[in-house]
Tab-separated table of C-alpha atoms and ligand atoms in Angstrom:
chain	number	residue	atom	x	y	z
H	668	UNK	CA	23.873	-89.920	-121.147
H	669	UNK	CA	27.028	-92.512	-121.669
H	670	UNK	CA	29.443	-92.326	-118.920
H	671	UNK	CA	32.996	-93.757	-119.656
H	672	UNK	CA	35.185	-94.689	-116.305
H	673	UNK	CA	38.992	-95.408	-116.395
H	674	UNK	CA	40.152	-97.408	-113.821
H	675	UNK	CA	43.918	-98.966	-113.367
H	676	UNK	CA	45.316	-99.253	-110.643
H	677	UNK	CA	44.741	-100.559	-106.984
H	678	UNK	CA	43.454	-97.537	-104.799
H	679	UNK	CA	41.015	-96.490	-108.046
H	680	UNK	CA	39.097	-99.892	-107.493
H	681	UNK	CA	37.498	-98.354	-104.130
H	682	UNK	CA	37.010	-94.650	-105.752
H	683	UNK	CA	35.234	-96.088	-108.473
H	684	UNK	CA	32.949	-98.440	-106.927
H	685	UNK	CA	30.674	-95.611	-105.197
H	686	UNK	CA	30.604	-93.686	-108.619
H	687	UNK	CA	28.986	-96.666	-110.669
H	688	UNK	CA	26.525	-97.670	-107.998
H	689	UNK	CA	25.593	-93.974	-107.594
H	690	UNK	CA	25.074	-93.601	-111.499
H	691	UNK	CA	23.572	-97.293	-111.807
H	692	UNK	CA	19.943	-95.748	-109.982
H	693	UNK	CA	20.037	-92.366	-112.777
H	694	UNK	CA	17.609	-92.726	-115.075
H	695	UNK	CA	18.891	-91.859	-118.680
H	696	UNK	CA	22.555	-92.981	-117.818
H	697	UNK	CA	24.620	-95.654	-119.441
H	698	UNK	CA	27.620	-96.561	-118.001
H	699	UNK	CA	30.938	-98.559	-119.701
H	700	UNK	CA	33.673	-99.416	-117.340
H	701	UNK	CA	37.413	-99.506	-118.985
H	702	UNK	CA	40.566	-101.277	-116.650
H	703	UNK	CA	43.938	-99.989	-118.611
H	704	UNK	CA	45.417	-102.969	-116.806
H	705	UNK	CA	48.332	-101.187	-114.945
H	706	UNK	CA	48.113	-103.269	-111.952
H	707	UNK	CA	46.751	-107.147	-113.234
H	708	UNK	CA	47.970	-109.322	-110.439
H	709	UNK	CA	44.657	-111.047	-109.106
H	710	UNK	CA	45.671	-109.890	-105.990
H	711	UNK	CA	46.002	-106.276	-106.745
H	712	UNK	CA	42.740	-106.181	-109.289
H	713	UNK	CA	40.488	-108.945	-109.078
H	714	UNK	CA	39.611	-109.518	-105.569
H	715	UNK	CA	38.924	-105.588	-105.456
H	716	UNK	CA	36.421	-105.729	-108.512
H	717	UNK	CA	34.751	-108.935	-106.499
H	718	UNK	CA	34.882	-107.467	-102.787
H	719	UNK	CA	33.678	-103.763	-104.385
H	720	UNK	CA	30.909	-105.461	-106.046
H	721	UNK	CA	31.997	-103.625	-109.022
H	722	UNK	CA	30.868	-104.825	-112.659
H	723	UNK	CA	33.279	-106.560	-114.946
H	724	UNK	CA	34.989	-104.088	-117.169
H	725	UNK	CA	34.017	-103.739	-120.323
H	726	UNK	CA	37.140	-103.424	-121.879
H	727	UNK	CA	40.685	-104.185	-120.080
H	728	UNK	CA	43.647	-102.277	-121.809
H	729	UNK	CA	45.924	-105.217	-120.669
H	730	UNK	CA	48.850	-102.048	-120.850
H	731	UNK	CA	51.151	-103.864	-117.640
H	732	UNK	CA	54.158	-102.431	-116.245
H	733	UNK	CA	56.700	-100.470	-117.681
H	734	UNK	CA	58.868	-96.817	-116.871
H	735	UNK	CA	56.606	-94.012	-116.870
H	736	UNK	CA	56.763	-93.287	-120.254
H	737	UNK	CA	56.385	-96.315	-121.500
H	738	UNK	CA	52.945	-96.755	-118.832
H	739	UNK	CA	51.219	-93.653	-119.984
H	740	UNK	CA	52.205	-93.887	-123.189
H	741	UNK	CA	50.776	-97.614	-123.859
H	742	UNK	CA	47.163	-96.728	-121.849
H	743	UNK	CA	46.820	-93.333	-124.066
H	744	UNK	CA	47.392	-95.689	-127.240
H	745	UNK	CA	45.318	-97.761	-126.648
H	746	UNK	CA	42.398	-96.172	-124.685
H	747	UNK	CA	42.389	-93.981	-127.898
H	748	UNK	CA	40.625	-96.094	-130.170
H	749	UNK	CA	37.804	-97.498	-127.516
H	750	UNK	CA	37.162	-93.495	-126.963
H	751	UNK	CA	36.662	-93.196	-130.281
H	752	UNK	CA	34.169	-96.338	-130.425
H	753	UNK	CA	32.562	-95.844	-127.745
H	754	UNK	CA	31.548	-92.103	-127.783
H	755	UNK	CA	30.870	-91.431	-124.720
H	756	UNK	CA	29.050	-88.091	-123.185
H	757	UNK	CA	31.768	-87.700	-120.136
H	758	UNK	CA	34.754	-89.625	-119.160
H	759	UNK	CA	35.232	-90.274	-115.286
H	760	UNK	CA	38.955	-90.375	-113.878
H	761	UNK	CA	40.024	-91.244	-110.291
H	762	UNK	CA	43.043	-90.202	-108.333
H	763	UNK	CA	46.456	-89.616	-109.634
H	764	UNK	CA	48.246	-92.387	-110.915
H	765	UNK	CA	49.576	-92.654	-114.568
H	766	UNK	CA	46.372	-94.341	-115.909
H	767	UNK	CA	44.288	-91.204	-115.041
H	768	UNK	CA	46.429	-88.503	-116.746
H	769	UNK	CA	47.033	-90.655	-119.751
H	770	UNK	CA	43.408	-90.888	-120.159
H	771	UNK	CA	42.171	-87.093	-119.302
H	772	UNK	CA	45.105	-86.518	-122.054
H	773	UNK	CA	43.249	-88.896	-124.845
H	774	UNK	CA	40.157	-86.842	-124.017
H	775	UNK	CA	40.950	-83.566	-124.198
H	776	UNK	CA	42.742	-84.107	-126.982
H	777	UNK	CA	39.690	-85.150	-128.865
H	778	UNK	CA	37.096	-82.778	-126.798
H	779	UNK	CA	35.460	-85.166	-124.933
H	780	UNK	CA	34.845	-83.953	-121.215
H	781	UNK	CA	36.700	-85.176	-118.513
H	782	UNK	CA	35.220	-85.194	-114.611
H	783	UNK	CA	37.781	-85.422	-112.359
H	784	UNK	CA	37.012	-87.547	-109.155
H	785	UNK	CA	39.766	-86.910	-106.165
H	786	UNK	CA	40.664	-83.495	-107.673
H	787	UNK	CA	42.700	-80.546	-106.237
H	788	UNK	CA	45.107	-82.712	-103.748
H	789	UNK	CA	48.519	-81.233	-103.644
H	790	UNK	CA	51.987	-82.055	-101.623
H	791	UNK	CA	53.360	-79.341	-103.414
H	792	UNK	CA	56.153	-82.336	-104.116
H	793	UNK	CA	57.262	-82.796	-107.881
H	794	UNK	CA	59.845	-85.304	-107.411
H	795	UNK	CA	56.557	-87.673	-106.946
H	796	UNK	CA	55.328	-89.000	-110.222
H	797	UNK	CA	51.346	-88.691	-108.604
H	798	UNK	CA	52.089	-84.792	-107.914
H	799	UNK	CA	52.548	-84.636	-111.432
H	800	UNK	CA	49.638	-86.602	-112.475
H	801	UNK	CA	47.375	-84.687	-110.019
H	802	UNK	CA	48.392	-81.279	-111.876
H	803	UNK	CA	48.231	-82.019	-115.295
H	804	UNK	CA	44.815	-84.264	-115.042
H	805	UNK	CA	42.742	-80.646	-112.930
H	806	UNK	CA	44.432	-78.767	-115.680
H	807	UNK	CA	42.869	-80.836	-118.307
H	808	UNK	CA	39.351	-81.652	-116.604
H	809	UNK	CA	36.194	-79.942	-116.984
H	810	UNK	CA	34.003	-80.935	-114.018
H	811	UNK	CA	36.662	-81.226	-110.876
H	812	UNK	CA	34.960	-83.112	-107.638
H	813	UNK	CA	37.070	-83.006	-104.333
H	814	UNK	CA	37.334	-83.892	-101.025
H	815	UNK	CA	38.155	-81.611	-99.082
H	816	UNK	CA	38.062	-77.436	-98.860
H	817	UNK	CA	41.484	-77.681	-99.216
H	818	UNK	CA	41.690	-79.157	-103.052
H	819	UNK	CA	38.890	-75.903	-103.808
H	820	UNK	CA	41.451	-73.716	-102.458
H	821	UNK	CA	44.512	-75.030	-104.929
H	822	UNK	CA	42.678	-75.733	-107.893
H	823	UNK	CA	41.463	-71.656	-107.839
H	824	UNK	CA	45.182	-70.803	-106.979
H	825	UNK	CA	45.968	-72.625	-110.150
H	826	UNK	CA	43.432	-70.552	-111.870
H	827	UNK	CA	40.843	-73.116	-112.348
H	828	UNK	CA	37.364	-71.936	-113.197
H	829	UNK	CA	35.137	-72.006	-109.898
H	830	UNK	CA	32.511	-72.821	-112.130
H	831	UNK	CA	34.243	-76.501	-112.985
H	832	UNK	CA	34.725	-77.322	-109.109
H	833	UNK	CA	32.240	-79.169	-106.745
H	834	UNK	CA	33.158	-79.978	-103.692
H	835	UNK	CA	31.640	-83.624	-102.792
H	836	UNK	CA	33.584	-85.261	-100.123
H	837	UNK	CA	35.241	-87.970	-99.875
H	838	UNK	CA	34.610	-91.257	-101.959
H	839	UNK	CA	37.001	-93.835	-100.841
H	840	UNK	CA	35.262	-93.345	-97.264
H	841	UNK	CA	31.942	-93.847	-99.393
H	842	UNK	CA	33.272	-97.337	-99.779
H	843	UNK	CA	34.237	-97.731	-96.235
H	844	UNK	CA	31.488	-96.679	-94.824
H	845	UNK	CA	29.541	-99.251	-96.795
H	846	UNK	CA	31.956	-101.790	-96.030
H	847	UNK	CA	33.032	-102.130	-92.979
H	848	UNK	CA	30.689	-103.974	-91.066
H	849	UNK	CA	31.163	-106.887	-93.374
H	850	UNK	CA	34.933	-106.275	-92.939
H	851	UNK	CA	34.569	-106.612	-89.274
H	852	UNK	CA	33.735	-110.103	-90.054
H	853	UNK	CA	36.733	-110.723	-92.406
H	854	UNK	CA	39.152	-110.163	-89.927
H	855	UNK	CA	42.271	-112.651	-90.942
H	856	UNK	CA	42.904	-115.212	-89.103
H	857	UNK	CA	45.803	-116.167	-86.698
H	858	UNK	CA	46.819	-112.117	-85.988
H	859	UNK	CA	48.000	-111.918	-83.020
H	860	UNK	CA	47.454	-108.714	-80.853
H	861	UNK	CA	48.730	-105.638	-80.745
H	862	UNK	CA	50.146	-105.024	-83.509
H	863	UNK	CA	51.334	-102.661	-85.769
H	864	UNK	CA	49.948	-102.234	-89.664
H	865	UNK	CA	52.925	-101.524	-92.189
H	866	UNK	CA	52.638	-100.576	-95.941
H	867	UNK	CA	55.062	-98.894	-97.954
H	868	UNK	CA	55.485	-99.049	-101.838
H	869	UNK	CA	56.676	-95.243	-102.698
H	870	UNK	CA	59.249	-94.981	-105.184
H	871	UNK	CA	61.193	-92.704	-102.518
H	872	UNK	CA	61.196	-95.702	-100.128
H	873	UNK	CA	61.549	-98.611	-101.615
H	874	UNK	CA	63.544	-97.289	-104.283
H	875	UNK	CA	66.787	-96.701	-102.253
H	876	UNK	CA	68.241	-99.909	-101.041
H	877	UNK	CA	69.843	-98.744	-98.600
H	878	UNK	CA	67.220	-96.416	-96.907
H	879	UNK	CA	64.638	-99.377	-97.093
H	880	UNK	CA	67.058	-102.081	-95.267
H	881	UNK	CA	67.238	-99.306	-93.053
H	882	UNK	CA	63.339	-99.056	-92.690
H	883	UNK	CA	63.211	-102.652	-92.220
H	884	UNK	CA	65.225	-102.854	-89.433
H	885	UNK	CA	63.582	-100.506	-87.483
H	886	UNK	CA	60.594	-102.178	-88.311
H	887	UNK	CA	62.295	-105.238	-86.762
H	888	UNK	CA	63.343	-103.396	-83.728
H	889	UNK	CA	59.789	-102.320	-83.160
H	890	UNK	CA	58.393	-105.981	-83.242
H	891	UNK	CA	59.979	-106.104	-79.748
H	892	UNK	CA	57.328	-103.809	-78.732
H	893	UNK	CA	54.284	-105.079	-80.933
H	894	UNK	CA	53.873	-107.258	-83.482
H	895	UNK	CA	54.424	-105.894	-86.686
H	896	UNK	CA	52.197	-106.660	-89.845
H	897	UNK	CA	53.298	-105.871	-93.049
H	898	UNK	CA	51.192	-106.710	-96.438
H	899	UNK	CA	54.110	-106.063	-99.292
H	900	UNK	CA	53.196	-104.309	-102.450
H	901	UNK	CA	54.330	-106.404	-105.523
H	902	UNK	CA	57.498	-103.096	-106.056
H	903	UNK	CA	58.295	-103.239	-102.566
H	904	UNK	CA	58.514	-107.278	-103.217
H	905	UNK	CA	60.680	-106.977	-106.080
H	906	UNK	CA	62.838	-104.190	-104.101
H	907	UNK	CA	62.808	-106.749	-101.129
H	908	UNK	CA	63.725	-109.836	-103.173
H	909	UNK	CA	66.999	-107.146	-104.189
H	910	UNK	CA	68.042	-107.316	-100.593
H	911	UNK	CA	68.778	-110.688	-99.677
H	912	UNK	CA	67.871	-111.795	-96.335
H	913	UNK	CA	65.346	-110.075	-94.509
H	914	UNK	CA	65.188	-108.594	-91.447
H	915	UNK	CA	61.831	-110.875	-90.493
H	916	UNK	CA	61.167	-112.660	-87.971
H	917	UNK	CA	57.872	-114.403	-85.953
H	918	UNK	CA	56.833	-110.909	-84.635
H	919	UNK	CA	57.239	-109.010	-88.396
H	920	UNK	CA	55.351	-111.071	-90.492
H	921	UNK	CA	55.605	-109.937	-94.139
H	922	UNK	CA	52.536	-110.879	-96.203
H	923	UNK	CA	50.894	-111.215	-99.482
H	924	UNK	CA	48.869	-108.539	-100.559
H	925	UNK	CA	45.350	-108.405	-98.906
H	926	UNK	CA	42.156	-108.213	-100.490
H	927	UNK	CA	39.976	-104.900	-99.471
H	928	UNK	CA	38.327	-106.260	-96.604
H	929	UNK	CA	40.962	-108.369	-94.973
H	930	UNK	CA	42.787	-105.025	-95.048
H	931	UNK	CA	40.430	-102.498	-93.356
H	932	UNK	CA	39.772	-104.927	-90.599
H	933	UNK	CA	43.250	-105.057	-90.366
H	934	UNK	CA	43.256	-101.223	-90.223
H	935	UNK	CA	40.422	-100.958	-87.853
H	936	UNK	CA	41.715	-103.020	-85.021
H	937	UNK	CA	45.748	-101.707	-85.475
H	938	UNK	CA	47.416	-100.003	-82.243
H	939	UNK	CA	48.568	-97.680	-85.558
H	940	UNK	CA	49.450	-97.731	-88.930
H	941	UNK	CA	52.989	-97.084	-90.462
H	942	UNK	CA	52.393	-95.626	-94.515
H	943	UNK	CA	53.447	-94.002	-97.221
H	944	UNK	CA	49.969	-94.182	-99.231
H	945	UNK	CA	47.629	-91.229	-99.479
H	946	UNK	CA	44.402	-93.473	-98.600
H	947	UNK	CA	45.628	-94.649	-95.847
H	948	UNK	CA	46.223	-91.535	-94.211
H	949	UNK	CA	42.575	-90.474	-95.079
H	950	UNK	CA	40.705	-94.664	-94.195
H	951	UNK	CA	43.018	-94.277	-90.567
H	952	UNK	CA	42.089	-90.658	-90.059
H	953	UNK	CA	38.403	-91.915	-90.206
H	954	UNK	CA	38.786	-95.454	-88.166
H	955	UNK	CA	40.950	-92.721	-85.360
H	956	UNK	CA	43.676	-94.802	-85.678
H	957	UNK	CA	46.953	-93.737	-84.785
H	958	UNK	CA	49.034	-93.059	-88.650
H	959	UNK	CA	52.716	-92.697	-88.908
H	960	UNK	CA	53.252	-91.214	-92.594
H	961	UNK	CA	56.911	-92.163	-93.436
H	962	UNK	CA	57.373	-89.098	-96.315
H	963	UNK	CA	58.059	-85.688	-96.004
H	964	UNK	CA	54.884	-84.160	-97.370
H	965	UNK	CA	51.232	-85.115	-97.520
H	966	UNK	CA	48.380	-84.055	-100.609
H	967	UNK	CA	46.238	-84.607	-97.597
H	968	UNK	CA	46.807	-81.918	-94.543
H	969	UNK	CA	43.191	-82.876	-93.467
H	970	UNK	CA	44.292	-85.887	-91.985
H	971	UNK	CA	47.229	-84.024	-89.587
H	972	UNK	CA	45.007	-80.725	-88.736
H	973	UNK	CA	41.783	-82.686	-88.164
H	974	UNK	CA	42.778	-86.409	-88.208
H	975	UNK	CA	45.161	-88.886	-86.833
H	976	UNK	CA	48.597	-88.189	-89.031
H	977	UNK	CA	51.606	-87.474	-88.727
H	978	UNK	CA	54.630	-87.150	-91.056
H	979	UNK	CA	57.731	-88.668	-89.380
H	980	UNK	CA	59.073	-87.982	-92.813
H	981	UNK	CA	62.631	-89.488	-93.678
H	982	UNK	CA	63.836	-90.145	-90.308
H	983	UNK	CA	64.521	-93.130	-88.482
H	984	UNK	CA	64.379	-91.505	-85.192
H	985	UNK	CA	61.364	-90.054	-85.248
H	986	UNK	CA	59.757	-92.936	-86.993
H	987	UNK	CA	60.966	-95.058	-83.676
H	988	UNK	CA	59.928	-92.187	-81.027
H	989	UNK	CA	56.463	-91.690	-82.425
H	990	UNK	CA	55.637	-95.073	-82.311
H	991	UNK	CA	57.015	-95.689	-78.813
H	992	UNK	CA	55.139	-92.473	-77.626
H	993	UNK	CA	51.960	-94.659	-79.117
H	994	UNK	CA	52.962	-97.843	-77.242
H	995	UNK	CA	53.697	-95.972	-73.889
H	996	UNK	CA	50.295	-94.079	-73.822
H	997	UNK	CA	47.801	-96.265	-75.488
H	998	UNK	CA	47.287	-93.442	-77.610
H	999	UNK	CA	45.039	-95.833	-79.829
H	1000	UNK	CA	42.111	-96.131	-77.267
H	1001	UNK	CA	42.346	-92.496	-76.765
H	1002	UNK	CA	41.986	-91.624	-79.973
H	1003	UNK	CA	39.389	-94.091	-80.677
H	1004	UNK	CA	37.495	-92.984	-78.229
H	1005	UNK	CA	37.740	-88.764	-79.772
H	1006	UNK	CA	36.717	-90.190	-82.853
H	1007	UNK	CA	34.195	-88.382	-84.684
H	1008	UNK	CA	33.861	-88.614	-88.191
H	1009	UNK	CA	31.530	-85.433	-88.242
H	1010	UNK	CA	34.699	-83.259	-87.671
H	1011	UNK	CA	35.399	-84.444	-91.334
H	1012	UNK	CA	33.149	-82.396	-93.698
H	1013	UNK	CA	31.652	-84.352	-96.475
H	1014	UNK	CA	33.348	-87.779	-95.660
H	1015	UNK	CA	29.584	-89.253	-94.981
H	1016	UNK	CA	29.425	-91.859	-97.335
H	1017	UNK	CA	27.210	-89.712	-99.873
H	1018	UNK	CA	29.848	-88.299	-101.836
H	1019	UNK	CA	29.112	-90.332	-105.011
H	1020	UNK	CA	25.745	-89.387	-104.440
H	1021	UNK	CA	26.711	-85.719	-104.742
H	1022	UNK	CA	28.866	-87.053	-107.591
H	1023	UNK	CA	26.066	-88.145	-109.526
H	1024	UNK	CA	23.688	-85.352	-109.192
H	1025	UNK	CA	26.268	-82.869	-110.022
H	1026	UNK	CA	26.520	-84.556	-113.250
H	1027	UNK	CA	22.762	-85.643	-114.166
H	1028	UNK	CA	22.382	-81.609	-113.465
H	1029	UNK	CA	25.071	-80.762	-116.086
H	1030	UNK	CA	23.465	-82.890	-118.044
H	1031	UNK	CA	19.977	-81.788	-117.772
H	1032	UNK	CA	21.023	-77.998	-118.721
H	1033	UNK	CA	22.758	-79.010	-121.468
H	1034	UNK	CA	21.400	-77.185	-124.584
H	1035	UNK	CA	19.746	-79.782	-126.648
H	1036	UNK	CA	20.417	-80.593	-130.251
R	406	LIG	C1	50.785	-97.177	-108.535
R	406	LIG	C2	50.537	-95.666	-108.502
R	406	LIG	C3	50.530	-95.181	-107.068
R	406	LIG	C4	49.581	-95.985	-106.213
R	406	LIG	C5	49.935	-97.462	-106.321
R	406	LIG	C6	49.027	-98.324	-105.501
R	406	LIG	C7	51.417	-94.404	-110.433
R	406	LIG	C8	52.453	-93.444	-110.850
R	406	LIG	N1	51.589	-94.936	-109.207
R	406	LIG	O1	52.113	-97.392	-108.051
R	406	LIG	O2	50.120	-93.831	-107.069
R	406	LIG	O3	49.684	-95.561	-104.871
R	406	LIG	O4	49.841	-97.837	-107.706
R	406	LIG	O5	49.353	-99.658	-105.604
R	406	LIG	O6	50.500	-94.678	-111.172
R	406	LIG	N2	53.298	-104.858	-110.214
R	406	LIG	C9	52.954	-106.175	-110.154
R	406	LIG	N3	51.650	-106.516	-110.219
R	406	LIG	C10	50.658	-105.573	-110.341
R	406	LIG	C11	51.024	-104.216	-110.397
R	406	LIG	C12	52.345	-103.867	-110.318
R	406	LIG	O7	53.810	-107.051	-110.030
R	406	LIG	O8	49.472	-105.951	-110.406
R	406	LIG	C13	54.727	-104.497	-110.132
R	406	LIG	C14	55.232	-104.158	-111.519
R	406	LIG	O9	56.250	-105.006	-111.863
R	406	LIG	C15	55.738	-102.735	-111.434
R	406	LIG	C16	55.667	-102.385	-109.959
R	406	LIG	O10	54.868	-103.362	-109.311
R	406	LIG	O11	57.042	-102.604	-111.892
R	406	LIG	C17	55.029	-101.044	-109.784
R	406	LIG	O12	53.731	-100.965	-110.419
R	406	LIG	P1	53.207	-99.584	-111.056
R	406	LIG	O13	51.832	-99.731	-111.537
R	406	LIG	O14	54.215	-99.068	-112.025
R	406	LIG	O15	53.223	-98.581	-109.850
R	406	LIG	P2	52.876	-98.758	-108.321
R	406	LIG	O16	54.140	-98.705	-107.556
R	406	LIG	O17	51.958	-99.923	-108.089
């Protein structure tokens, strides 16, 4: 059996990784690894490959930046042709960003299967470009995995076939779980303690100008409290650079992005994390550290009913009283303490095992010839 994967951006690197080592020890599967090349700074691609232990791609679609249009657009011309070459039995797609629609959409379009890896998430938001992606890519796939009850219950709303769904767990925790001990030792140094762990790249934050000067103040403000660490996404950079002089200073250190395991130390030891990225709110809700979601919906509700989110949404004030309530109560030590990643079905680390026998099954009750 030839698997295809489609990788492109950042948080696919760490879904991904679990999936090829899980299919590397199948007997009778060959895999082939295509990057589309949406994100290409070292920093956002490389290192990931290197710290995931992931194989080189096979084939890098070198597609870049560009409006959403143009992004999908450029990966489904050009993945078209290696499809077509390659001939593979089942194409694997993670997540929800632009490079995993615009793939599904090349396959279905010339019947080759699709297996959906993160499938059935849903913030029920269509003004974000991954709600979007998320829809159209379970509409299009024929073997959905997810992570969560949750994504069963939504994709059979949507009138999915039960039949396509399996419900695996959670792979980006796969990779977590395998990775941080050695990220305990990769702790950066010269980070000063407590602190607080920012990241924010959304187009509905950084976007708006005004609301993210806004955001960066209060940021600033809370560095009188804690200091405040914040890795900045190449947008949020470009958004940043807009602004003119930041709000900085020695206790709000704004970085470079950080490789995978410089980050989930950083994660691990945080008094709490301020976000707007799905994985976060699911790697914190593991780690039972304290996660301040700054959006007004999640695709994740596991992470507020069973983990360690909450959505302070798109308000200053409740941004700053959260956090203080964290500060004045130590809440991170108490939660640490509750945590118990059993209360999270399926997030084991064996979820890309499930992944692959799920599919060596298919496979094997295939009818031959
Ligand atoms: C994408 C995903 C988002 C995911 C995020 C993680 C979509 C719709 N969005 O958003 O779901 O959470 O990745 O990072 O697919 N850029 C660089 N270097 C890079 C990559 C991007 O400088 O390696 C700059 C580009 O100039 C681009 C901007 O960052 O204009 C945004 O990149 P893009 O891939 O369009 O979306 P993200 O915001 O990264």
């Amino acid at each position: 059996m030839h698997i295809l994967h489609v990788v492109g951006a950042r948080p696919n690197f760490m879904k991904a990784a679990p999936v090829l080592h899980a299919l590397a020890s199948c007997s009778g599967v060959r895999q082939t690894l295509v990057h589309t090349g949406q994100h290409y700074d070292a920093a956002m691609s490389e290192v990931f490959f290197r710290q995931l232990e992931m194989p080189e791609p096979d084939c890098n679609l070198g597609v870049g930046s560009g409006t959403h249009a143009q992004q999908t657009a450029a990966v489904m011309l050009a993945f078209e042709p290696v499809l077509l070459e390659r001939k593979p039995d089942l194409v694997l797609v993670y997540g929800d960003v632009n490079s995993t629609v615009a793939s599904a959409l090349v396959c279905a379009k010339l019947g080759v299967a699709v297996g959906h890896v993160e499938a059935g998430l849903r913030s029920r938001d269509r003004s974000m470009p991954e709600e979007i992606n998320r829809l159209l890519t379970d509409q299009l796939s024929d073997l959905l995995f997810t992570p969560s009850a949750d994504g069963d219950e939504n994709l059979r709303h949507e009138g999915i076939d039960p039949a396509k769904i399996h419900l695996v767990g959670n792979v980006m925790i796969d990779t977590l779980v395998r990775l941080l001990p050695r990220a305990e030792r990769q702790f950066p140094a010269n980070v000063p303690t407590p602190y607080a762990l920012v990241t924010l790249h959304r187009p509905s934050n950084v976007d708006d100008l005004l609301w993210l000067r806004d955001l960066l103040a209060t940021l600033a403000e809370l560095s009188g409290q804690l200091h405040v660490i914040f890795p900045v996404h190449p947008r949020t950079r470009q958004r940043l650079n807009g602004l003119g002089s930041l709000a900085a200073g020695a206790r709000l250190r704004l970085l470079e992005p950080l490789p995978y395991l410089e980050f989930l130390a950083l994660q691990r030891h945080a008094a709490m994390v301020i976000t707007d990225s799905g994985g976060i709110q699911e790697e914190t809700t593991f780690l039972g550290v304290p996660c301040l979601t700054v959006r007004e919906n999640t695709e994740r509700p596991i992470t507020i009913t069973l983990g360690t989110n909450q959505l302070v949404g798109r308000n200053l004030q409740r941004l700053r009283s959260a956090a203080a309530e964290i500060v004045a109560k130590g809440l991170a030590q108490e939660y640490r303490k509750s945590t118990d990643s059993s209360r999270l079905p399926l997030w084991d680390g064996h979820a890309a095992e499930r992944i692959a026998k799920v599919i060596t099954q298919c496979a094997a009750n295939r009818p031959r010839g």
